[in-house]
Amino acid sequence: MRILVTGGAGFIGSNFVHNVVRERPEVRVTVLDALTYAGSRSSLSTVNNSISFVEGDIVDADLVNGLVSEADAVVHFAAESHNDNSLADPSPFLQTNIIGTYTLLQAVREHDVRYHHVSTDEVYGDLALNDPSKFTEFTPYNPSSPYSATKAASDMLVRAWVRSYGVRATLSNCSNNYGPYQHIEKFIPRQITNILTGARPKLYGAGKNVRDWIHVEDHNAAVWRILESGEIGRTYLIGADGELDNLFVVRMILELMDKDPDDFDHVTDRAGHDLRYAIDSSMLRNELGWQPRYDDFRAGLQATIDWYRDNPTWWENDKSAVESRYQTQGA
Ligand code: NAD
Ligand code: DAU
């Protein structure tokens, strides 16, 4: 089997590539990645000899067409992925997330290649903090930010290409991932690297917003299961029952790093900040037999802290640029 992995130099994509190389040596992997600020060749350094790497843009139709024609399946991770950046400048989000997905869909349609579309629970908007319900595959789309609106648009394109052109696609919408190789602009690695560089963690608003955390390995195991056994045209929600509020997570990071749990700053809240995400993944569990394996968040967080402590060269060159960008946003 030959798979084309878009965004394979990013957080989730690089973990996916590591996993495929480790667990399925018979699979030939080609990574297509534009190496934006969020992508790094060093995230693939340990698997360099086992994969092909192509630096390029998913909006480039000729390049995409050629690579798709040589693949049996495409797993599409590439995206502009950060909500705060989308609020500051939505334009690359429209290009990559919408036009990039359109470009891939046209290519898989032409070459009749199996396609899996990696998306987010944010397409459903948010839930109230005191609402006992969770997102399901039937929750209406209601995205809040430019990022989530472009992901919602890309999901709709996939559904239309399945119905109108018979494209063999599946979709998955996952909650917040954590683990190694996550860009330090994101919540958990930002706080860990703040502490490692002698700065205080930064909490948006009161920290009551809830995210449904899942380890990146569990997300990727689910993606592989859907690629192998998912029903064409179907959407699967991926989540591991990991609801925690941001204040709790910041305090746990501080405690695991031997700091005072109150040693953080409250900063300006995100505009339109989604209150709560929560995933009901029973369809994926019951129909495809997937189960999360990383069920101890504290242990997973400790391992993630250790990874950033042990790999400063992976992130330290980006730190001052990330923090200056946040400073201009008052965050
Ligand atoms: P990331 O920002 O860490 O990585 C994105 C990768 O895509 C980078 O390597 C970047 O260089 C590449 N890329 C960006 N624009 C490109 C373009 N035009 N052409 C080719 N490559 C391009 O993102 P991530 O957190 O790994 O997210 C991967 C996917 O998973 C995204 O589709 C995201 O919406 C989805 N997702 C993320 C999470 C999460 O918690 N991080 C949760 C659910 C779904
Ligand atoms: O739910 C899935 C989504 O999870 C993915 O689609 C996105 O690609 C991914 O970035 C993530 O989106 P969030 O906006 O939830 O993640 P982020 O890491 O940016 O923020 C997590 C929470 O922490 C959110 O409530 C905002 C808050 N936050 C974030 C940062 C960067 C802080 O309190 N302080 C911070 O410094």
mmCIF file of C-alpha atoms and ligand atoms in Angstrom:
data_model
loop_
_atom_site.group_PDB
_atom_site.id
_atom_site.type_symbol
_atom_site.label_atom_id
_atom_site.label_comp_id
_atom_site.label_asym_id
_atom_site.label_seq_id
_atom_site.Cartn_x
_atom_site.Cartn_y
_atom_site.Cartn_z
ATOM 1 C CA MET A 1 0.000 0.000 0.000
ATOM 2 C CA ARG A 2 1.234 3.491 -0.880
ATOM 3 C CA ILE A 3 -0.110 6.390 1.172
ATOM 4 C CA LEU A 4 0.245 10.110 0.648
ATOM 5 C CA VAL A 5 0.220 11.966 3.979
ATOM 6 C CA THR A 6 -0.378 15.705 3.680
ATOM 7 C CA GLY A 7 0.871 17.816 6.585
ATOM 8 C CA GLY A 8 3.163 14.974 7.695
ATOM 9 C CA ALA A 9 5.722 17.428 9.115
ATOM 10 C CA GLY A 10 3.161 18.905 11.526
ATOM 11 C CA PHE A 11 2.138 17.729 14.983
ATOM 12 C CA ILE A 12 -0.442 15.005 14.328
ATOM 13 C CA GLY A 13 0.832 14.128 10.846
ATOM 14 C CA SER A 14 4.415 13.480 12.012
ATOM 15 C CA ASN A 15 3.185 11.285 14.873
ATOM 16 C CA PHE A 16 1.044 9.426 12.315
ATOM 17 C CA VAL A 17 4.060 8.869 10.044
ATOM 18 C CA HIS A 18 6.181 7.617 12.973
ATOM 19 C CA ASN A 19 3.432 5.191 13.865
ATOM 20 C CA VAL A 20 2.982 3.845 10.324
ATOM 21 C CA VAL A 21 6.739 3.375 9.857
ATOM 22 C CA ARG A 22 6.967 1.579 13.212
ATOM 23 C CA GLU A 23 3.836 -0.581 13.000
ATOM 24 C CA ARG A 24 3.367 -1.140 9.248
ATOM 25 C CA PRO A 25 6.729 -1.406 7.513
ATOM 26 C CA GLU A 26 5.022 -2.759 4.371
ATOM 27 C CA VAL A 27 3.321 0.640 3.761
ATOM 28 C CA ARG A 28 5.169 3.109 1.516
ATOM 29 C CA VAL A 29 4.764 6.624 2.878
ATOM 30 C CA THR A 30 5.103 9.871 0.943
ATOM 31 C CA VAL A 31 4.742 13.104 2.906
ATOM 32 C CA LEU A 32 3.598 16.288 1.163
ATOM 33 C CA ASP A 33 4.165 19.340 3.356
ATOM 34 C CA ALA A 34 4.735 23.036 2.617
ATOM 35 C CA LEU A 35 6.885 23.429 5.752
ATOM 36 C CA THR A 36 5.035 26.499 6.963
ATOM 37 C CA TYR A 37 6.030 27.911 10.372
ATOM 38 C CA ALA A 38 4.127 24.910 11.845
ATOM 39 C CA GLY A 39 5.937 22.185 9.919
ATOM 40 C CA SER A 40 9.438 20.929 10.610
ATOM 41 C CA ARG A 41 11.669 18.412 8.852
ATOM 42 C CA SER A 42 13.175 17.649 12.244
ATOM 43 C CA SER A 43 9.862 16.121 13.326
ATOM 44 C CA LEU A 44 10.579 13.374 10.776
ATOM 45 C CA SER A 45 14.334 13.045 11.314
ATOM 46 C CA THR A 46 14.092 9.577 12.899
ATOM 47 C CA VAL A 47 12.125 8.168 9.928
ATOM 48 C CA ASN A 48 13.857 10.029 7.083
ATOM 49 C CA ASN A 49 15.272 6.852 5.543
ATOM 50 C CA SER A 50 11.905 5.089 5.548
ATOM 51 C CA ILE A 51 9.753 7.696 3.764
ATOM 52 C CA SER A 52 9.725 10.027 0.752
ATOM 53 C CA PHE A 53 9.390 13.697 1.572
ATOM 54 C CA VAL A 54 8.060 16.283 -0.893
ATOM 55 C CA GLU A 55 8.135 19.947 0.066
ATOM 56 C CA GLY A 56 5.152 21.583 -1.613
ATOM 57 C CA ASP A 57 1.752 23.181 -1.300
ATOM 58 C CA ILE A 58 -1.537 21.261 -1.385
ATOM 59 C CA VAL A 59 -2.937 24.148 -3.429
ATOM 60 C CA ASP A 60 -0.509 23.277 -6.266
ATOM 61 C CA ALA A 61 -2.812 21.205 -8.514
ATOM 62 C CA ASP A 62 -0.094 19.802 -10.808
ATOM 63 C CA LEU A 63 2.062 18.664 -7.907
ATOM 64 C CA VAL A 64 -0.911 17.195 -6.035
ATOM 65 C CA ASN A 65 -2.221 15.446 -9.140
ATOM 66 C CA GLY A 66 1.119 13.743 -9.786
ATOM 67 C CA LEU A 67 1.517 12.551 -6.202
ATOM 68 C CA VAL A 68 -2.078 11.354 -5.885
ATOM 69 C CA SER A 69 -1.767 9.381 -9.137
ATOM 70 C CA GLU A 70 0.989 7.310 -7.465
ATOM 71 C CA ALA A 71 -0.905 6.642 -4.213
ATOM 72 C CA ASP A 72 -3.478 4.072 -3.085
ATOM 73 C CA ALA A 73 -4.759 6.360 -0.331
ATOM 74 C CA VAL A 74 -4.445 9.952 0.860
ATOM 75 C CA VAL A 75 -4.594 10.910 4.541
ATOM 76 C CA HIS A 76 -5.141 14.646 4.672
ATOM 77 C CA PHE A 77 -3.762 16.367 7.792
ATOM 78 C CA ALA A 78 -2.343 19.551 6.233
ATOM 79 C CA ALA A 79 -4.043 22.688 7.495
ATOM 80 C CA GLU A 80 -3.619 26.056 9.062
ATOM 81 C CA SER A 81 -4.580 24.847 12.525
ATOM 82 C CA HIS A 82 -4.398 27.637 15.123
ATOM 83 C CA ASN A 83 -7.511 29.598 16.126
ATOM 84 C CA ASP A 84 -5.605 32.653 17.388
ATOM 85 C CA ASN A 85 -3.774 32.999 14.064
ATOM 86 C CA SER A 86 -7.050 32.703 12.175
ATOM 87 C CA LEU A 87 -8.461 35.620 14.161
ATOM 88 C CA ALA A 88 -5.411 37.754 13.325
ATOM 89 C CA ASP A 89 -5.344 36.838 9.601
ATOM 90 C CA PRO A 90 -7.919 34.437 8.129
ATOM 91 C CA SER A 91 -6.552 34.477 4.586
ATOM 92 C CA PRO A 92 -4.096 31.514 4.675
ATOM 93 C CA PHE A 93 -6.833 29.473 6.356
ATOM 94 C CA LEU A 94 -9.138 29.959 3.391
ATOM 95 C CA GLN A 95 -6.376 29.030 0.957
ATOM 96 C CA THR A 96 -5.015 25.945 2.658
ATOM 97 C CA ASN A 97 -8.073 24.569 4.406
ATOM 98 C CA ILE A 98 -10.637 25.196 1.667
ATOM 99 C CA ILE A 99 -8.778 25.489 -1.663
ATOM 100 C CA GLY A 100 -6.181 22.925 -0.570
ATOM 101 C CA THR A 101 -8.908 20.396 0.266
ATOM 102 C CA TYR A 102 -10.670 21.161 -3.022
ATOM 103 C CA THR A 103 -7.402 20.533 -4.891
ATOM 104 C CA LEU A 104 -6.925 17.154 -3.201
ATOM 105 C CA LEU A 105 -10.543 16.171 -3.819
ATOM 106 C CA GLN A 106 -10.244 16.884 -7.533
ATOM 107 C CA ALA A 107 -7.111 14.732 -7.703
ATOM 108 C CA VAL A 108 -8.554 11.760 -5.771
ATOM 109 C CA ARG A 109 -11.661 12.006 -7.919
ATOM 110 C CA GLU A 110 -9.626 11.895 -11.126
ATOM 111 C CA HIS A 111 -7.486 8.941 -10.019
ATOM 112 C CA ASP A 112 -10.145 7.137 -7.920
ATOM 113 C CA VAL A 113 -7.929 7.133 -4.841
ATOM 114 C CA ARG A 114 -9.224 6.428 -1.301
ATOM 115 C CA TYR A 115 -9.225 9.617 0.794
ATOM 116 C CA HIS A 116 -9.418 10.227 4.538
ATOM 117 C CA HIS A 117 -10.158 13.742 5.714
ATOM 118 C CA VAL A 118 -8.875 14.754 9.159
ATOM 119 C CA SER A 119 -11.077 17.361 10.775
ATOM 120 C CA THR A 120 -11.981 18.869 14.102
ATOM 121 C CA ASP A 121 -14.806 18.860 16.645
ATOM 122 C CA GLU A 122 -14.766 22.669 16.402
ATOM 123 C CA VAL A 123 -17.020 22.482 13.332
ATOM 124 C CA TYR A 124 -19.875 21.897 15.816
ATOM 125 C CA GLY A 125 -19.282 25.172 17.681
ATOM 126 C CA ASP A 126 -19.391 24.866 21.451
ATOM 127 C CA LEU A 127 -21.499 23.526 24.322
ATOM 128 C CA ALA A 128 -22.518 25.319 27.502
ATOM 129 C CA LEU A 129 -20.403 24.540 30.556
ATOM 130 C CA ASN A 130 -23.391 23.093 32.427
ATOM 131 C CA ASP A 131 -24.815 21.174 29.440
ATOM 132 C CA PRO A 132 -24.549 17.406 30.017
ATOM 133 C CA SER A 133 -24.730 16.650 26.261
ATOM 134 C CA LYS A 134 -21.820 15.932 23.914
ATOM 135 C CA PHE A 135 -21.221 16.348 20.176
ATOM 136 C CA THR A 136 -22.380 13.422 18.048
ATOM 137 C CA GLU A 137 -22.143 12.740 14.300
ATOM 138 C CA PHE A 138 -25.616 14.331 14.025
ATOM 139 C CA THR A 139 -24.877 17.644 15.785
ATOM 140 C CA PRO A 140 -25.485 20.549 13.355
ATOM 141 C CA TYR A 141 -22.413 22.451 12.170
ATOM 142 C CA ASN A 142 -22.037 25.834 13.882
ATOM 143 C CA PRO A 143 -18.373 26.946 13.714
ATOM 144 C CA SER A 144 -17.228 30.015 15.668
ATOM 145 C CA SER A 145 -13.774 31.064 14.419
ATOM 146 C CA PRO A 146 -12.320 31.607 10.938
ATOM 147 C CA TYR A 147 -10.280 28.406 11.512
ATOM 148 C CA SER A 148 -13.280 26.260 12.391
ATOM 149 C CA ALA A 149 -15.394 27.833 9.635
ATOM 150 C CA THR A 150 -12.800 26.851 7.027
ATOM 151 C CA LYS A 151 -12.579 23.319 8.444
ATOM 152 C CA ALA A 152 -16.385 23.100 8.304
ATOM 153 C CA ALA A 153 -16.288 24.267 4.683
ATOM 154 C CA SER A 154 -13.688 21.632 3.843
ATOM 155 C CA ASP A 155 -15.817 18.887 5.451
ATOM 156 C CA MET A 156 -18.782 19.987 3.348
ATOM 157 C CA LEU A 157 -16.684 19.797 0.183
ATOM 158 C CA VAL A 158 -15.726 16.209 1.056
ATOM 159 C CA ARG A 159 -19.356 15.226 1.620
ATOM 160 C CA ALA A 160 -20.354 16.815 -1.704
ATOM 161 C CA TRP A 161 -17.540 15.033 -3.581
ATOM 162 C CA VAL A 162 -18.681 11.704 -2.109
ATOM 163 C CA ARG A 163 -22.290 12.215 -3.072
ATOM 164 C CA SER A 164 -21.873 13.925 -6.449
ATOM 165 C CA TYR A 165 -18.740 12.240 -7.801
ATOM 166 C CA GLY A 166 -18.559 8.978 -5.861
ATOM 167 C CA VAL A 167 -15.240 9.848 -4.250
ATOM 168 C CA ARG A 168 -14.247 7.116 -1.751
ATOM 169 C CA ALA A 169 -13.820 9.325 1.301
ATOM 170 C CA THR A 170 -14.261 9.092 5.059
ATOM 171 C CA LEU A 171 -14.094 11.935 7.566
ATOM 172 C CA SER A 172 -13.108 12.162 11.217
ATOM 173 C CA ASN A 173 -13.654 15.002 13.670
ATOM 174 C CA CYS A 174 -11.423 14.823 16.712
ATOM 175 C CA SER A 175 -11.088 16.790 19.934
ATOM 176 C CA ASN A 176 -7.938 18.457 21.342
ATOM 177 C CA ASN A 177 -4.749 16.415 20.920
ATOM 178 C CA TYR A 178 -1.684 16.509 23.146
ATOM 179 C CA GLY A 179 1.680 14.776 22.933
ATOM 180 C CA PRO A 180 5.162 15.262 21.435
ATOM 181 C CA TYR A 181 5.949 17.451 18.397
ATOM 182 C CA GLN A 182 3.061 19.896 19.008
ATOM 183 C CA HIS A 183 3.879 23.461 18.012
ATOM 184 C CA ILE A 184 4.612 25.659 21.022
ATOM 185 C CA GLU A 185 1.934 28.177 20.055
ATOM 186 C CA LYS A 186 -0.655 25.657 21.352
ATOM 187 C CA PHE A 187 -1.930 25.667 24.931
ATOM 188 C CA ILE A 188 -0.091 22.752 26.587
ATOM 189 C CA PRO A 189 3.356 23.123 24.946
ATOM 190 C CA ARG A 190 3.202 26.905 25.358
ATOM 191 C CA GLN A 191 2.821 26.551 29.119
ATOM 192 C CA ILE A 192 5.485 23.819 29.403
ATOM 193 C CA THR A 193 8.022 25.846 27.416
ATOM 194 C CA ASN A 194 7.121 29.010 29.333
ATOM 195 C CA ILE A 195 8.091 27.260 32.557
ATOM 196 C CA LEU A 196 11.232 25.777 30.969
ATOM 197 C CA THR A 197 12.318 29.282 29.885
ATOM 198 C CA GLY A 198 11.548 30.893 33.249
ATOM 199 C CA ALA A 199 8.258 32.543 32.208
ATOM 200 C CA ARG A 200 4.809 32.111 33.764
ATOM 201 C CA PRO A 201 1.991 30.163 32.063
ATOM 202 C CA LYS A 202 -0.697 32.306 30.422
ATOM 203 C CA LEU A 203 -4.347 31.492 30.930
ATOM 204 C CA TYR A 204 -7.028 33.055 28.725
ATOM 205 C CA GLY A 205 -9.769 34.676 30.800
ATOM 206 C CA ALA A 206 -10.808 32.774 33.916
ATOM 207 C CA GLY A 207 -9.671 29.410 32.549
ATOM 208 C CA LYS A 208 -13.129 27.850 32.808
ATOM 209 C CA ASN A 209 -13.227 26.777 29.129
ATOM 210 C CA VAL A 210 -13.293 23.006 28.762
ATOM 211 C CA ARG A 211 -11.376 20.953 26.188
ATOM 212 C CA ASP A 212 -11.767 17.192 25.648
ATOM 213 C CA TRP A 213 -8.146 15.970 25.626
ATOM 214 C CA ILE A 214 -6.960 12.936 23.689
ATOM 215 C CA HIS A 215 -3.425 11.638 23.236
ATOM 216 C CA VAL A 216 -2.204 12.044 19.663
ATOM 217 C CA GLU A 217 -1.432 8.287 19.442
ATOM 218 C CA ASP A 218 -5.058 7.466 20.195
ATOM 219 C CA HIS A 219 -6.235 9.912 17.520
ATOM 220 C CA ASN A 220 -3.910 8.383 14.946
ATOM 221 C CA ALA A 221 -4.891 4.811 15.822
ATOM 222 C CA ALA A 222 -8.489 5.814 15.165
ATOM 223 C CA VAL A 223 -7.569 7.439 11.842
ATOM 224 C CA TRP A 224 -5.868 4.236 10.727
ATOM 225 C CA ARG A 225 -8.861 2.134 11.824
ATOM 226 C CA ILE A 226 -11.216 4.374 9.803
ATOM 227 C CA LEU A 227 -8.926 4.287 6.776
ATOM 228 C CA GLU A 228 -8.955 0.478 6.868
ATOM 229 C CA SER A 229 -12.506 -0.270 7.941
ATOM 230 C CA GLY A 230 -14.591 2.929 7.849
ATOM 231 C CA GLU A 231 -17.708 3.095 5.716
ATOM 232 C CA ILE A 232 -17.336 5.347 2.668
ATOM 233 C CA GLY A 233 -19.128 8.678 3.085
ATOM 234 C CA ARG A 234 -19.261 8.391 6.870
ATOM 235 C CA THR A 235 -18.101 10.814 9.535
ATOM 236 C CA TYR A 236 -16.634 9.403 12.771
ATOM 237 C CA LEU A 237 -16.134 11.421 15.933
ATOM 238 C CA ILE A 238 -12.886 10.699 17.790
ATOM 239 C CA GLY A 239 -12.620 11.461 21.502
ATOM 240 C CA ALA A 240 -11.370 9.844 24.696
ATOM 241 C CA ASP A 241 -13.663 11.291 27.415
ATOM 242 C CA GLY A 242 -10.924 13.690 28.513
ATOM 243 C CA GLU A 243 -12.894 16.808 29.505
ATOM 244 C CA LEU A 244 -10.871 19.201 31.673
ATOM 245 C CA ASP A 245 -10.959 22.952 32.149
ATOM 246 C CA ASN A 246 -7.914 25.030 31.253
ATOM 247 C CA LEU A 247 -7.304 26.154 34.828
ATOM 248 C CA PHE A 248 -7.065 22.524 35.962
ATOM 249 C CA VAL A 249 -4.590 21.724 33.159
ATOM 250 C CA VAL A 250 -2.361 24.740 33.899
ATOM 251 C CA ARG A 251 -2.280 23.824 37.578
ATOM 252 C CA MET A 252 -1.408 20.208 36.759
ATOM 253 C CA ILE A 253 1.466 21.325 34.491
ATOM 254 C CA LEU A 254 2.799 23.596 37.254
ATOM 255 C CA GLU A 255 2.546 20.847 39.826
ATOM 256 C CA LEU A 256 4.252 18.249 37.603
ATOM 257 C CA MET A 257 7.053 20.754 36.979
ATOM 258 C CA ASP A 258 7.518 21.384 40.732
ATOM 259 C CA LYS A 259 6.108 24.908 40.669
ATOM 260 C CA ASP A 260 3.496 26.631 42.797
ATOM 261 C CA PRO A 261 0.087 25.810 41.213
ATOM 262 C CA ASP A 262 -0.903 29.507 41.385
ATOM 263 C CA ASP A 263 2.220 30.697 39.559
ATOM 264 C CA PHE A 264 0.455 31.719 36.299
ATOM 265 C CA ASP A 265 -0.957 34.913 34.686
ATOM 266 C CA HIS A 266 -4.486 35.590 33.516
ATOM 267 C CA VAL A 267 -4.269 37.245 30.070
ATOM 268 C CA THR A 268 -6.734 38.703 27.550
ATOM 269 C CA ASP A 269 -9.335 36.169 26.511
ATOM 270 C CA ARG A 270 -9.635 34.901 22.912
ATOM 271 C CA ALA A 271 -12.352 36.626 20.856
ATOM 272 C CA GLY A 272 -15.379 34.347 20.443
ATOM 273 C CA HIS A 273 -13.683 31.762 22.693
ATOM 274 C CA ASP A 274 -15.574 28.441 22.488
ATOM 275 C CA LEU A 275 -16.703 27.418 25.977
ATOM 276 C CA ARG A 276 -16.684 23.645 25.909
ATOM 277 C CA TYR A 277 -16.041 20.737 23.558
ATOM 278 C CA ALA A 278 -17.131 17.190 24.405
ATOM 279 C CA ILE A 279 -17.174 14.186 22.099
ATOM 280 C CA ASP A 280 -19.438 11.161 22.095
ATOM 281 C CA SER A 281 -17.278 8.613 20.264
ATOM 282 C CA SER A 282 -19.564 5.623 20.838
ATOM 283 C CA MET A 283 -20.178 5.129 17.113
ATOM 284 C CA LEU A 284 -16.456 4.710 16.439
ATOM 285 C CA ARG A 285 -16.043 2.446 19.477
ATOM 286 C CA ASN A 286 -19.095 0.270 18.757
ATOM 287 C CA GLU A 287 -18.790 -0.015 14.986
ATOM 288 C CA LEU A 288 -15.028 -0.096 14.447
ATOM 289 C CA GLY A 289 -13.893 -1.443 17.832
ATOM 290 C CA TRP A 290 -11.537 1.459 18.568
ATOM 291 C CA GLN A 291 -10.616 2.208 22.200
ATOM 292 C CA PRO A 292 -8.264 4.887 23.555
ATOM 293 C CA ARG A 293 -5.161 3.406 25.178
ATOM 294 C CA TYR A 294 -3.803 6.556 26.835
ATOM 295 C CA ASP A 295 -6.432 6.814 29.573
ATOM 296 C CA ASP A 296 -4.185 8.410 32.232
ATOM 297 C CA PHE A 297 -3.993 12.130 31.363
ATOM 298 C CA ARG A 298 -1.590 12.900 34.201
ATOM 299 C CA ALA A 299 0.884 10.250 32.984
ATOM 300 C CA GLY A 300 0.507 11.410 29.358
ATOM 301 C CA LEU A 301 1.073 15.010 30.410
ATOM 302 C CA GLN A 302 4.179 14.060 32.406
ATOM 303 C CA ALA A 303 5.580 12.228 29.359
ATOM 304 C CA THR A 304 4.824 15.277 27.193
ATOM 305 C CA ILE A 305 6.593 17.581 29.673
ATOM 306 C CA ASP A 306 9.587 15.213 29.652
ATOM 307 C CA TRP A 307 9.639 15.255 25.839
ATOM 308 C CA TYR A 308 9.846 19.085 25.679
ATOM 309 C CA ARG A 309 12.465 19.117 28.447
ATOM 310 C CA ASP A 310 14.544 16.508 26.590
ATOM 311 C CA ASN A 311 14.202 18.095 23.122
ATOM 312 C CA PRO A 312 14.919 21.826 23.523
ATOM 313 C CA THR A 313 16.531 22.067 20.068
ATOM 314 C CA TRP A 314 13.178 21.093 18.522
ATOM 315 C CA TRP A 315 11.397 24.201 19.918
ATOM 316 C CA GLU A 316 13.717 26.816 21.431
ATOM 317 C CA ASN A 317 14.437 28.708 18.188
ATOM 318 C CA ASP A 318 10.703 29.401 17.786
ATOM 319 C CA LYS A 319 9.997 30.519 21.331
ATOM 320 C CA SER A 320 10.739 34.242 21.169
ATOM 321 C CA ALA A 321 8.839 34.719 17.889
ATOM 322 C CA VAL A 322 5.790 32.899 19.281
ATOM 323 C CA GLU A 323 5.795 34.951 22.482
ATOM 324 C CA SER A 324 6.247 38.268 20.636
ATOM 325 C CA ARG A 325 3.257 37.409 18.473
ATOM 326 C CA TYR A 326 1.192 36.679 21.607
ATOM 327 C CA GLN A 327 2.381 39.913 23.213
ATOM 328 C CA THR A 328 0.934 41.961 20.341
ATOM 329 C CA GLN A 329 -2.406 40.207 21.043
ATOM 330 C CA GLY A 330 -2.150 40.940 24.779
ATOM 331 C CA ALA A 331 -2.005 37.188 25.391
HETATM 332 P P1 NAD B 1 -0.086 21.593 12.604
HETATM 333 O O1 NAD B 1 -0.327 23.042 12.437
HETATM 334 O O2 NAD B 1 0.813 21.124 13.694
HETATM 335 O O3 NAD B 1 0.508 20.982 11.244
HETATM 336 C C1 NAD B 1 -0.011 21.345 9.984
HETATM 337 C C2 NAD B 1 0.986 20.881 8.925
HETATM 338 O O4 NAD B 1 0.427 21.210 7.633
HETATM 339 C C3 NAD B 1 2.345 21.577 9.008
HETATM 340 O O5 NAD B 1 3.385 20.642 8.845
HETATM 341 C C4 NAD B 1 2.322 22.562 7.843
HETATM 342 O O6 NAD B 1 3.607 22.817 7.306
HETATM 343 C C5 NAD B 1 1.433 21.833 6.852
HETATM 344 N N1 NAD B 1 0.773 22.739 5.912
HETATM 345 C C6 NAD B 1 0.114 23.900 6.199
HETATM 346 N N2 NAD B 1 -0.322 24.468 5.060
HETATM 347 C C7 NAD B 1 0.033 23.661 4.039
HETATM 348 C C8 NAD B 1 -0.152 23.701 2.642
HETATM 349 N N3 NAD B 1 -0.800 24.716 2.045
HETATM 350 N N4 NAD B 1 0.349 22.700 1.884
HETATM 351 C C9 NAD B 1 1.033 21.662 2.470
HETATM 352 N N5 NAD B 1 1.243 21.579 3.806
HETATM 353 C C10 NAD B 1 0.751 22.563 4.582
HETATM 354 O O7 NAD B 1 -1.531 20.920 12.725
HETATM 355 P P2 NAD B 1 -2.003 19.669 13.586
HETATM 356 O O8 NAD B 1 -2.347 20.119 14.941
HETATM 357 O O9 NAD B 1 -1.052 18.561 13.380
HETATM 358 O O10 NAD B 1 -3.380 19.330 12.847
HETATM 359 C C11 NAD B 1 -3.404 18.427 11.749
HETATM 360 C C12 NAD B 1 -4.837 18.265 11.283
HETATM 361 O O11 NAD B 1 -5.645 17.753 12.357
HETATM 362 C C13 NAD B 1 -5.501 19.569 10.854
HETATM 363 O O12 NAD B 1 -6.315 19.302 9.740
HETATM 364 C C14 NAD B 1 -6.355 19.959 12.048
HETATM 365 O O13 NAD B 1 -7.473 20.711 11.641
HETATM 366 C C15 NAD B 1 -6.752 18.597 12.564
HETATM 367 N N6 NAD B 1 -7.056 18.511 13.991
HETATM 368 C C16 NAD B 1 -6.156 18.968 14.923
HETATM 369 C C17 NAD B 1 -6.426 18.793 16.275
HETATM 370 C C18 NAD B 1 -5.454 19.253 17.345
HETATM 371 O O14 NAD B 1 -5.774 19.185 18.523
HETATM 372 N N7 NAD B 1 -4.251 19.702 17.000
HETATM 373 C C19 NAD B 1 -7.626 18.182 16.670
HETATM 374 C C20 NAD B 1 -8.523 17.751 15.695
HETATM 375 C C21 NAD B 1 -8.225 17.904 14.368
HETATM 376 O O1 DAU B 2 -10.737 20.805 19.316
HETATM 377 C C1 DAU B 2 -9.800 20.546 18.314
HETATM 378 C C2 DAU B 2 -8.945 21.768 18.077
HETATM 379 O O2 DAU B 2 -8.075 21.864 19.200
HETATM 380 C C3 DAU B 2 -8.145 21.684 16.796
HETATM 381 O O3 DAU B 2 -9.030 21.693 15.695
HETATM 382 C C4 DAU B 2 -7.168 22.860 16.676
HETATM 383 O O4 DAU B 2 -6.353 22.695 15.530
HETATM 384 C C5 DAU B 2 -6.291 22.880 17.911
HETATM 385 O O5 DAU B 2 -5.430 24.003 17.873
HETATM 386 C C6 DAU B 2 -7.167 22.941 19.169
HETATM 387 O O6 DAU B 2 -7.885 24.187 19.221
HETATM 388 P P1 DAU B 2 -7.999 25.033 20.590
HETATM 389 O O7 DAU B 2 -8.245 26.441 20.233
HETATM 390 O O8 DAU B 2 -8.910 24.363 21.547
HETATM 391 O O9 DAU B 2 -6.463 24.802 21.136
HETATM 392 P P2 DAU B 2 -5.408 25.795 21.822
HETATM 393 O O10 DAU B 2 -4.248 24.929 22.171
HETATM 394 O O11 DAU B 2 -5.145 26.995 21.017
HETATM 395 O O12 DAU B 2 -6.152 26.239 23.142
HETATM 396 C C7 DAU B 2 -6.679 25.294 24.076
HETATM 397 C C8 DAU B 2 -7.430 26.067 25.163
HETATM 398 O O13 DAU B 2 -6.491 26.802 25.949
HETATM 399 C C9 DAU B 2 -8.395 27.099 24.629
HETATM 400 O O14 DAU B 2 -9.515 27.153 25.482
HETATM 401 C C10 DAU B 2 -7.618 28.414 24.687
HETATM 402 C C11 DAU B 2 -6.746 28.222 25.905
HETATM 403 N N1 DAU B 2 -5.424 28.874 25.895
HETATM 404 C C12 DAU B 2 -4.634 28.753 24.791
HETATM 405 C C13 DAU B 2 -3.360 29.299 24.779
HETATM 406 C C14 DAU B 2 -2.483 29.184 23.560
HETATM 407 C C15 DAU B 2 -4.975 29.517 27.044
HETATM 408 O O15 DAU B 2 -5.687 29.624 28.074
HETATM 409 N N2 DAU B 2 -3.711 30.057 27.039
HETATM 410 C C16 DAU B 2 -2.876 29.969 25.958
HETATM 411 O O16 DAU B 2 -1.738 30.459 26.031
#
